Coordinates of C-alpha atoms in Angstrom, one line a residue:
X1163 CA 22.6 87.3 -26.6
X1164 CA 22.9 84.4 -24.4
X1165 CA 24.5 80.4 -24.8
X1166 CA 21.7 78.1 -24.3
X1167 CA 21.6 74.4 -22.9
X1168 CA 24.7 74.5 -21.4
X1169 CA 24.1 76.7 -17.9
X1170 CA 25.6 74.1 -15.4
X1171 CA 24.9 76.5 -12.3
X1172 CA 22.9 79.8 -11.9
X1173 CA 22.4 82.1 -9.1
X1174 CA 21.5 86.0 -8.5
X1175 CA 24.0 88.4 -8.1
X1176 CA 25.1 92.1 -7.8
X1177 CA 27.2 92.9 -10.8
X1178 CA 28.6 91.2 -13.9
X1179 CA 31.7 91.0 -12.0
X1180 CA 30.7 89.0 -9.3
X1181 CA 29.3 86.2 -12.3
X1182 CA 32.7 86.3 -13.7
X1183 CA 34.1 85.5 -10.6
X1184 CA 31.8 82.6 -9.8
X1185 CA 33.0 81.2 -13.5
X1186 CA 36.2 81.2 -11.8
X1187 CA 35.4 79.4 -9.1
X1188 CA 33.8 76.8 -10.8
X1189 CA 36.2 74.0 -13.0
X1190 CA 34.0 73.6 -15.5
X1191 CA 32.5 77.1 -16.3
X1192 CA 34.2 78.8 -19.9
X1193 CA 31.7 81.4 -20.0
X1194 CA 28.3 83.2 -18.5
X1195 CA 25.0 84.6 -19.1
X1196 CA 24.3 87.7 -17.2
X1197 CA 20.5 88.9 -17.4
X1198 CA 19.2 92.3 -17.0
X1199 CA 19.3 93.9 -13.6
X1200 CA 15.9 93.0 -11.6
X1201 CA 15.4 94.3 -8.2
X1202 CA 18.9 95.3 -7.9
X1203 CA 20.7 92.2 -8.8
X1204 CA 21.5 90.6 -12.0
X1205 CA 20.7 86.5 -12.9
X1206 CA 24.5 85.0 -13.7
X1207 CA 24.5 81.6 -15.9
X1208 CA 27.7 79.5 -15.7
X1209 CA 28.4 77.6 -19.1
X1210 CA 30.2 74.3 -19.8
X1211 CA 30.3 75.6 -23.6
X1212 CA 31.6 78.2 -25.6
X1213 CA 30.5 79.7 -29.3
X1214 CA 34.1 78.5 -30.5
X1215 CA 33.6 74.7 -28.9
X1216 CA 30.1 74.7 -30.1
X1217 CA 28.3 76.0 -33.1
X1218 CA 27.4 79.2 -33.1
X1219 CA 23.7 78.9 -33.1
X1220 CA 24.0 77.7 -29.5
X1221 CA 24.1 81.4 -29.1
X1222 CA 20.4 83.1 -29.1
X1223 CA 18.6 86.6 -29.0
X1224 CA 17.3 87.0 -24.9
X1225 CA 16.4 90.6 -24.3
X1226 CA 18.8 92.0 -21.9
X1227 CA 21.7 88.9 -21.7
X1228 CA 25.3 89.0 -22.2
X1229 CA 27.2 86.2 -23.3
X1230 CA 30.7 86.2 -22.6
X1231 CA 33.7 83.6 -22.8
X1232 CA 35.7 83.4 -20.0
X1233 CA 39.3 81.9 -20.2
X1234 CA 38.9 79.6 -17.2
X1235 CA 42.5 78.6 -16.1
X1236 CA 41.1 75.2 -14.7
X1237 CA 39.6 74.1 -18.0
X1238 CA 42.9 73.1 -18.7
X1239 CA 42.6 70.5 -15.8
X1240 CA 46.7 71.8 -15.1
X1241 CA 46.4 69.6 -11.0
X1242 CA 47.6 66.4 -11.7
X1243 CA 46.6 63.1 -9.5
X1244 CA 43.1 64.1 -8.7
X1245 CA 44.0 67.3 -7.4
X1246 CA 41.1 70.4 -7.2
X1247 CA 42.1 73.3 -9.1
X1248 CA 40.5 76.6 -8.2
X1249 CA 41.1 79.4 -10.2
X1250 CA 42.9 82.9 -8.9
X1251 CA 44.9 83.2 -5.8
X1252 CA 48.3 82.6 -7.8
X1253 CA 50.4 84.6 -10.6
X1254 CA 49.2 81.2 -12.2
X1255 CA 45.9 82.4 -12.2
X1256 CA 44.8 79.1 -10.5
X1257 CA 45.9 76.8 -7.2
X1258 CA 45.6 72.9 -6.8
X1259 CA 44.0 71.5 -3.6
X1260 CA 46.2 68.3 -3.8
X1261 CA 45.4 64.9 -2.2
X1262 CA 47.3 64.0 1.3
X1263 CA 49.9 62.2 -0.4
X1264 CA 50.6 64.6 -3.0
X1265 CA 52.2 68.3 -2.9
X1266 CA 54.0 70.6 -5.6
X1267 CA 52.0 73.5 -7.9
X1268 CA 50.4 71.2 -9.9
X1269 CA 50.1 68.0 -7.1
X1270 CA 52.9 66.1 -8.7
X1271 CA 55.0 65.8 -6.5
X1272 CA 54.5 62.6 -3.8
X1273 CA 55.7 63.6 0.0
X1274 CA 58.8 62.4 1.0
X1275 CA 57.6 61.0 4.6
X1276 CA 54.9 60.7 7.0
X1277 CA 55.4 64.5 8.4
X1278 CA 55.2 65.7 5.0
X1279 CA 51.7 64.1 4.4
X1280 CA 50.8 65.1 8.0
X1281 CA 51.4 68.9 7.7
X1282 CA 49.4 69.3 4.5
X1283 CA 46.5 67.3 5.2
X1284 CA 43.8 68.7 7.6
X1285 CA 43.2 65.4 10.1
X1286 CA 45.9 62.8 9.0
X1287 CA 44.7 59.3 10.6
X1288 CA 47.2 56.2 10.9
X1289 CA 47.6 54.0 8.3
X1290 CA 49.3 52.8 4.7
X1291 CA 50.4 55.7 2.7
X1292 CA 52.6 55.5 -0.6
X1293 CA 56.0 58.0 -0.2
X1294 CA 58.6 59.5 -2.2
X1295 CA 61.5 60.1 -0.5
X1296 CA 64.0 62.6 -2.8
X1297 CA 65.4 61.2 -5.6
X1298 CA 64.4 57.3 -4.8
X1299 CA 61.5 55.3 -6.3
X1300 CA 57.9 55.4 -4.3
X1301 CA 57.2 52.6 -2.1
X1302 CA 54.4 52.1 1.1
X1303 CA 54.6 53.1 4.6
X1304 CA 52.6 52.8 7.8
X1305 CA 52.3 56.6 9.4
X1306 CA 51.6 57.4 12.8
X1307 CA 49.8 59.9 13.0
X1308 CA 48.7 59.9 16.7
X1309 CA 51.8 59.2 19.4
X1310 CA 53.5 62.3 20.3
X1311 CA 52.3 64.6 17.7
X1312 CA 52.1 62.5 14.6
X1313 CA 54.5 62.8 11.6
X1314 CA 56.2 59.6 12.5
X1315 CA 57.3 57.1 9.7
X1316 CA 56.9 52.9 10.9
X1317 CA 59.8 50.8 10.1
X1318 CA 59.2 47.9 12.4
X1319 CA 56.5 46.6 14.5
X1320 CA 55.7 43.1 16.4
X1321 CA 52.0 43.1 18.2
X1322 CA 51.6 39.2 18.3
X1323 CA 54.2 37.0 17.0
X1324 CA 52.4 36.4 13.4
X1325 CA 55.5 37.0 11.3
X1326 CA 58.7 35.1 11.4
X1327 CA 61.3 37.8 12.3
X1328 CA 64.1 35.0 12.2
X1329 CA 65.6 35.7 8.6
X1330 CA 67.8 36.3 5.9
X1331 CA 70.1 39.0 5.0
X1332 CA 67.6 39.5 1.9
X1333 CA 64.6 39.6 3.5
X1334 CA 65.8 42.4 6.0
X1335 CA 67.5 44.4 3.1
X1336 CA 64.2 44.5 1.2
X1337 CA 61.3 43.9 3.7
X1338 CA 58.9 41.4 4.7
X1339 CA 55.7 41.3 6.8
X1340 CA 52.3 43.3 6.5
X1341 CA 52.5 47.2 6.9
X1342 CA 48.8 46.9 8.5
X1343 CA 50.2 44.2 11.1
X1344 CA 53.5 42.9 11.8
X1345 CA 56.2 43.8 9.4
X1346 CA 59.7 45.1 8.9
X1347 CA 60.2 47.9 6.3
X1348 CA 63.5 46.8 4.6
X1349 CA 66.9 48.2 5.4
X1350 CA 67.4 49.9 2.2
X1351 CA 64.3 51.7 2.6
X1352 CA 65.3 52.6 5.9
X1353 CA 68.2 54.3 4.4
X1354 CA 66.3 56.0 2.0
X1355 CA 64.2 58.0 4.6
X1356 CA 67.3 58.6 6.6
X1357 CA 69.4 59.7 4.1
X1358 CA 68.0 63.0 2.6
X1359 CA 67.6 64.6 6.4
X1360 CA 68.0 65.2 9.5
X1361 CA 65.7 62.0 11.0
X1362 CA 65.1 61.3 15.1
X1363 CA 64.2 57.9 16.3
X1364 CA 61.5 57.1 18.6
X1365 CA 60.8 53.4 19.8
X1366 CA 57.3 52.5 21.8
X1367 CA 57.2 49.1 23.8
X1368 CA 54.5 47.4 25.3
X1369 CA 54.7 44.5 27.9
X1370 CA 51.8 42.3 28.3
X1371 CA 50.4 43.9 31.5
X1372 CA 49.3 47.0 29.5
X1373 CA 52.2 48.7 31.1
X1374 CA 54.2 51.0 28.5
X1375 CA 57.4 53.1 27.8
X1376 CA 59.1 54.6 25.0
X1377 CA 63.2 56.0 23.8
X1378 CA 63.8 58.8 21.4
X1379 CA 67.2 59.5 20.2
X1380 CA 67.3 62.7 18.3
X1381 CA 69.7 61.5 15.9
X1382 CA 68.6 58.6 13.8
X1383 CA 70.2 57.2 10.7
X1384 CA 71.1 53.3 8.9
X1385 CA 74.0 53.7 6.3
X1386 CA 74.2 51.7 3.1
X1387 CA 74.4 48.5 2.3
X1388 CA 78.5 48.9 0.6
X1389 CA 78.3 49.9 4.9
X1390 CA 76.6 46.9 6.1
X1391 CA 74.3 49.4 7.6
X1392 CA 75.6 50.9 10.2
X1393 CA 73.5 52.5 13.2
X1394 CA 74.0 56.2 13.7
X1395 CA 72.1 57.0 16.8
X1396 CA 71.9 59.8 19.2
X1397 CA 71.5 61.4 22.4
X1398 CA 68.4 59.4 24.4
X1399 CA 65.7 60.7 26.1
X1400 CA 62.3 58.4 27.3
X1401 CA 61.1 56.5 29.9
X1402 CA 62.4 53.0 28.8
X1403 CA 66.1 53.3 29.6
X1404 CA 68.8 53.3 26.9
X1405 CA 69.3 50.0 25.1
X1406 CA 70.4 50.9 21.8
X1407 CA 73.3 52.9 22.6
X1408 CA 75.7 49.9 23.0
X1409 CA 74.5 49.2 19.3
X1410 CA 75.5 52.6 18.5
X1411 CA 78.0 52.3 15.2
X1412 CA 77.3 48.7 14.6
X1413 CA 76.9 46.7 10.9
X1414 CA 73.6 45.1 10.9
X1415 CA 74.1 41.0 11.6
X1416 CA 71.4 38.5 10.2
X1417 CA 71.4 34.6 10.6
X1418 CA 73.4 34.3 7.3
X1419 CA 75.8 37.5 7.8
X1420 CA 77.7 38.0 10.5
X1421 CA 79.3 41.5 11.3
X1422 CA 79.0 41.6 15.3
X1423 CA 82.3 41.1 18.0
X1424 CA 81.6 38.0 19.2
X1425 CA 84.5 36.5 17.1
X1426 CA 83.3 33.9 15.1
X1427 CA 80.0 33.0 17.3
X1428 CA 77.0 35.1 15.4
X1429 CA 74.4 36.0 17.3
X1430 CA 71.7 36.3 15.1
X1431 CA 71.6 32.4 15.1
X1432 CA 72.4 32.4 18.7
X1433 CA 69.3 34.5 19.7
X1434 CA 66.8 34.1 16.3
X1435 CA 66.9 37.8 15.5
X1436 CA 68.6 40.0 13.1
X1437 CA 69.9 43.3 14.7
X1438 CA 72.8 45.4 14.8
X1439 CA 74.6 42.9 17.6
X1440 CA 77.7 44.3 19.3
X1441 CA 79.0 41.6 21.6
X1442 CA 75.1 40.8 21.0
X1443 CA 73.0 42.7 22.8
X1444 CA 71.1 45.1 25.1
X1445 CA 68.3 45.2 22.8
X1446 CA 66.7 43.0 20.6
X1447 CA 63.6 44.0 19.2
X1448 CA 63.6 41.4 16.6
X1449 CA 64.1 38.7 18.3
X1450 CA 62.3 34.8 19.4
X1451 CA 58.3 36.5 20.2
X1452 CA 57.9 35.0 23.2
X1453 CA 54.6 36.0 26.1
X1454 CA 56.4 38.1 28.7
X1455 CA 58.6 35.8 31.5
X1456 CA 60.8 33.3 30.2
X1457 CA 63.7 31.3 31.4
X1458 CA 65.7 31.1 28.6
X1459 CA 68.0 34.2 29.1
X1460 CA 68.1 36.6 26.0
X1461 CA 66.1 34.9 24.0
X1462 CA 63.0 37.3 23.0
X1463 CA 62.2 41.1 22.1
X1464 CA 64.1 42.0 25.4
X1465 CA 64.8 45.9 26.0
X1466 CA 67.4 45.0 29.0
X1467 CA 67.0 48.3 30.6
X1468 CA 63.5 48.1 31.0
X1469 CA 62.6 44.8 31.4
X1470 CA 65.7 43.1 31.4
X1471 CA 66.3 39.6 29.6
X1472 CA 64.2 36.9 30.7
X1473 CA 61.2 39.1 29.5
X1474 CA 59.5 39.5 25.9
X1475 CA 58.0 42.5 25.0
X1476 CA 54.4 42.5 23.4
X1477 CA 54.8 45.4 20.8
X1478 CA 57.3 47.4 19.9
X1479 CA 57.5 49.9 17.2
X1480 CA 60.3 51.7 15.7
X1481 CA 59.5 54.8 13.5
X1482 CA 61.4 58.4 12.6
X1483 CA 60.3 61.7 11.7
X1484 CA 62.6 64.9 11.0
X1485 CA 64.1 66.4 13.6
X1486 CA 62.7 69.9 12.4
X1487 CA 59.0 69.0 12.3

């Protein structure tokens, strides 16, 4: 007795067990034809189709077959999003192979963060990936991938002064810019990565020699919005010098909120930038884009301890990963 028209794969093999085991294997397979042993091995038929699916006179007389149904976990198709299923390997009876951005038994789950996408996948590259950090709605980020062992989450980035970084309280709260360019991810978000672990900061500048240097604090963290969002930062380690630890514990200040201690004067007007300003600033890496040496004091994306202020940085990225990646 065999199932005819409906073999989707055949191949030779040593025992009846071995076909079951390749129906297994196989998504689509819900039962097998195994032919008479020839030469030592056995002909094994994989079927889309089974006699209670499709009428019974799909099933024939062939000298020497077996027809049986196999209960094919995958047939099911239990991996949600795209994900492959592959039968055995779990009490489940079946694993999913699940899409970078996806994790959990059945892919359902989307990664909380760029290190999460990075350790399941086998060669992560850079670029726009969509996140779900714990208990918060999904939303796209820009992963590195590359610097310093990957795993690092974008919030901000200037490469060539094509987005207007001098704005509203708004526009920083919820974003603005291109993820694939210039952009800045939105202080809430911000809070949302840092807020269900342990993050650490790294920050890569650029000037426009080609020369570079970076700071990583390995404490990283921007409080609410009921908290103005407040910078909780670190010890720092790099090559660029430590210009964000006189910012350390600040409110964030925009053009049309002021919360710095310059009584009254706000320096987000003063300097074109939004930032957490103390009595404004040792760093300002979203400031006035100018091209390297200027002579308006403070007025560009200055990092004083590298460059000082009468210089404006080419790029500049600011991105976190887990401290336990």
């Amino acid at each position: 007795m065999a199932m005819k028209n409906h073999a989707i794969k055949s191949a030779e093999v040593s025992n009846e067990g071995s076909c079951k085991v390749m129906c297994l294997m196989e998504p689509n397979c819900v039962s097998i034809n195994v032919g008479p042993v020839v030469g030592g091995n056995q002909k094994c038929e994989l079927n889309n189709a089974t006699e209670e699916n499709h009428a019974t006179f799909l099933l024939v007389n062939n000298p020497g077959y077996t027809y049986l149904a196999i209960e094919n976990p995958c047939s099911s198709s239990p991996c949600l999003n795209r994900g492959i299923c592959q039968a055995g390997f779990t009490y489940k009876g079946f694993r999913c192979v699940c899409r970078e951005r996806f994790t959990g038994e059945t892919c359902q789950i989307i990664k909380g963060n760029c290190a999460e996408i990075f350790k399941s996948a086998g060669k992560p590259t850079d670029g726009v990936y969509n996140i779900k950090p714990y208990n918060f709605l999904a939303f796209d980020v820009f992963c590195d991938q590359t610097t310093a062992g990957g795993g690092w989450t974008v919030f901000q980035k200037r490469l060539n002064g094509s987005v207007d970084f001098n704005r509203s309280w708004n526009d920083y709260k919820h974003g603005f810019g291109d993820l694939k360019s210039e952009f800045w991810l939105g202080l809430d978000n911000i809070h949302r990565l840092t807020s269900d672990n342990k993050s650490m900061l790294r920050v890569d500048l650029e000037d426009f020699e080609g020369n570079t240097a970076y700071a990583e604090y390995n404490m990283f963290g921007v409080m609410s919005e009921k908290d103005k969002y407040k910078l909780i930062l670190g010890s720092y380690s790099g090559t660029s010098g430590d210009s964000l630890a006189y910012h350390r514990g600040m409110p964030f200040t925009t053009r049309d909120q002021d919360n710095g201690n310059r009584g009254g004067q706000n320096c987000a007007i003063e300097y074109q930038g939004a930032w957490w300003y103390n009595w404004c600033y040792k760093s300002n890496l979203n400031g006035l884009y100018h091209r390297g040496n200027h002579s308006s004091d403070a007025y560009g994306v200055n990092w004083f301890h590298w460059k000082g202020y009468r210089y404006s940085l080419k790029r500049t990225e600011m991105k976190i990963r887990p401290v336990e990646f």
